[in-house]
Each structure stands twice: as C-alpha cells, then as structure tokens.
C-alpha cells in the first residue's frame, strides 16, 4: 500500500499539471496563441537550457551508460521495424503507414519522460535521463523521418538530403545536449552568476511543457480509425517498455539506469508526430488520435510500470 501511494505521488502531480493546462484553456485563461508561443519557448529556449545545465554540471563519466544508450536506441529501431512491417503487411495506405509507425515508437521524452523521471528519481535521475535523451533524440528523428518518407518513396514525394540534415543536425535539443556533454566531458566550470541564472530559468521548463500539453489536449482530436490508433498506442506504451526491460537487462543494465530506460520507452507518443505528419504527407488525423490516446492511457501504464519497478527495488 505504501509503495502504491509513493507511485501516485510520482504520477499524479505530472498529470495534474497537464490537467491544469486543460482547465485553463477551457476557462479561456490561455488561448491557442499562448500555447503556440509557449511550445516555441519550451522547445527552443527552456528545454535546451535545462539539458545543457543538467548535463554540463554533471560528471559525464559517472552518469553516462553506454549499454543504456545502445539498448534504448535498439528498442527504438525495433519499434520502427515492427510497426512499419505490420503496417506494410496489413496494406495500410502510405499516409496511414507513416503515422501509425511513427506513433508506435516516437515518445515524448522531453515533456513527459523527463517529468516522470524527475519525480521518481530526483535531480540525479534527471541528469542521467538528460544525457540519455541527448543521444536518443537524433535516433528518434532519423526513424521518424524514415517512417514518414518510406511509404512515399515510389511516388516521388521524398525530401532531399538537406532536409534530413536540418532535422537531425540543427535540432535545438540535440545541440544543447551535446554542448552539455562536451562541457561536462572537459570539466569546464560554470560561473556562479550564470549557474544561478540557469537554475532560475530552467525551473520553468517542465511546468510550462506540461501546461502546454494540457492546453493542447482535446478529445475532438480522437477521430478517424481509432482501432488503428489504439494498436499503435499499445505498441508504444505497453510493448516497448516490456521489450526495453528485457533487452536492457540482457545487456547488463541495472538499477536506476534500467528504470530510466523502461520509463523512457513507455512515454506516450510525442506531439511532434502530429506536426511532422502534416509536413511529410502522413495521416495527421491518425497521428493526433495516437497522441491523445497514448497520453491519456499512459497515466495508467506509468502507474503499473512504476509499481513493478518499485516492487523490484528500482
């Protein structure tokens, strides 16, 4: 009973803040313009600052786990291969195939994953998760683009090499993460004034991110082929964490790192999937349904995952 209550104190605060964003939007205290600007602020400023600060001030060698990075990357690749292969075998239309596959493996690491890990394992867990995320974001971007472009490869609707480079090399989260890794690797100091400024500024990141998710939430986005959306959601928040647990354990990952790998694998589908589906001829309606459905159901799956992890002493 005590374990279950501890888990609720991890999961409920995250989803209460998401719920607050939803209520504020319904009360017209925030609007679509505010949410658009908030998402831009979080994505281009607040989250990069958080990643750089947490990673840059950490001991890289003490917090980096190569097996965790390799195993988590492999889990993403498996998620892509299984979901895309299934969609191809079922004969899904090109637009549906891309959205289905992307929704099944591209998790919301930055907004929800970091928040859950922070609530569960504190600053130390957040640092280790930030380093892991720095390596996973390029992998996620690569397979997300692949999932959306491959179905259209015979129609001539593909993007050039420059598009791929921009999506992967100029992502602010990737830049900030690797800047932090280099800073930490070289043991460079952060001046006290800058350190305190970053400490204040980065405090806004997770609350703003969760409010933006809640404000953008709408059950009206649950439309189209909901059976297809549920199947993609099931792969994302149920099967991928199970695969991650087995694979990471087999690769020798233990303790807090194993738990972080499982929690990252179980993140609900990223809202970016909806945006990219629009840009790359994917089924945006299906993508939106997967995002909404996985976010709703992840409150339950996270509770179950944390209960199992807690029972194992992780």
Short mmCIF file of N, CA and C in Angstrom, two decimals, residues 24 31 52 128 142 149 158 167 169 186 221 225 246 262 270 277 301 304 307:
data_model
loop_
_atom_site.label_atom_id
_atom_site.label_comp_id
_atom_site.label_asym_id
_atom_site.label_seq_id
_atom_site.Cartn_x
_atom_site.Cartn_y
_atom_site.Cartn_z
N UNK A 24 -7.31 25.53 -17.76
CA UNK A 24 -7.03 26.94 -18.09
C UNK A 24 -7.46 27.27 -19.51
N UNK A 31 -4.92 30.80 -24.45
CA UNK A 31 -5.52 30.54 -25.77
C UNK A 31 -4.51 29.85 -26.68
N UNK A 52 21.31 21.51 -21.23
CA UNK A 52 22.70 21.96 -21.13
C UNK A 52 23.12 22.09 -19.67
N UNK A 128 20.87 11.90 -15.51
CA UNK A 128 21.15 10.69 -16.29
C UNK A 128 20.18 10.58 -17.46
N UNK A 142 15.66 10.41 -36.82
CA UNK A 142 16.02 9.64 -38.01
C UNK A 142 14.91 8.64 -38.37
N UNK A 149 8.69 9.03 -44.71
CA UNK A 149 9.12 9.17 -46.09
C UNK A 149 9.11 7.86 -46.87
N UNK A 158 9.53 12.46 -51.90
CA UNK A 158 10.54 12.40 -50.86
C UNK A 158 11.27 13.74 -50.75
N UNK A 167 16.85 18.38 -40.02
CA UNK A 167 16.04 17.79 -38.96
C UNK A 167 16.88 17.17 -37.85
N UNK A 169 20.67 17.56 -37.51
CA UNK A 169 21.84 18.31 -37.05
C UNK A 169 21.48 19.64 -36.39
N UNK A 186 34.82 17.99 -20.62
CA UNK A 186 36.03 18.80 -20.45
C UNK A 186 36.15 19.39 -19.04
N UNK A 221 -9.80 15.56 -31.07
CA UNK A 221 -8.74 15.02 -31.92
C UNK A 221 -8.80 13.50 -32.00
N UNK A 225 -9.61 6.40 -37.62
CA UNK A 225 -9.52 4.97 -37.32
C UNK A 225 -8.98 4.78 -35.90
N UNK A 246 13.46 -6.21 -21.01
CA UNK A 246 14.13 -7.47 -21.32
C UNK A 246 15.49 -7.22 -21.97
N UNK A 262 13.31 1.97 -19.07
CA UNK A 262 11.93 1.48 -19.19
C UNK A 262 10.94 2.64 -19.21
N UNK A 270 4.91 11.46 -28.85
CA UNK A 270 5.26 12.88 -28.86
C UNK A 270 4.30 13.69 -29.72
N UNK A 277 3.66 14.72 -39.33
CA UNK A 277 2.73 14.05 -40.24
C UNK A 277 2.14 15.06 -41.21
N UNK A 301 -0.53 3.19 -17.44
CA UNK A 301 0.64 2.33 -17.70
C UNK A 301 1.85 2.76 -16.89
N UNK A 304 1.42 1.38 -13.40
CA UNK A 304 1.74 -0.04 -13.37
C UNK A 304 3.24 -0.27 -13.48
N UNK A 307 4.99 0.66 -10.31
CA UNK A 307 4.69 -0.33 -9.26
C UNK A 307 5.59 -1.55 -9.42
#
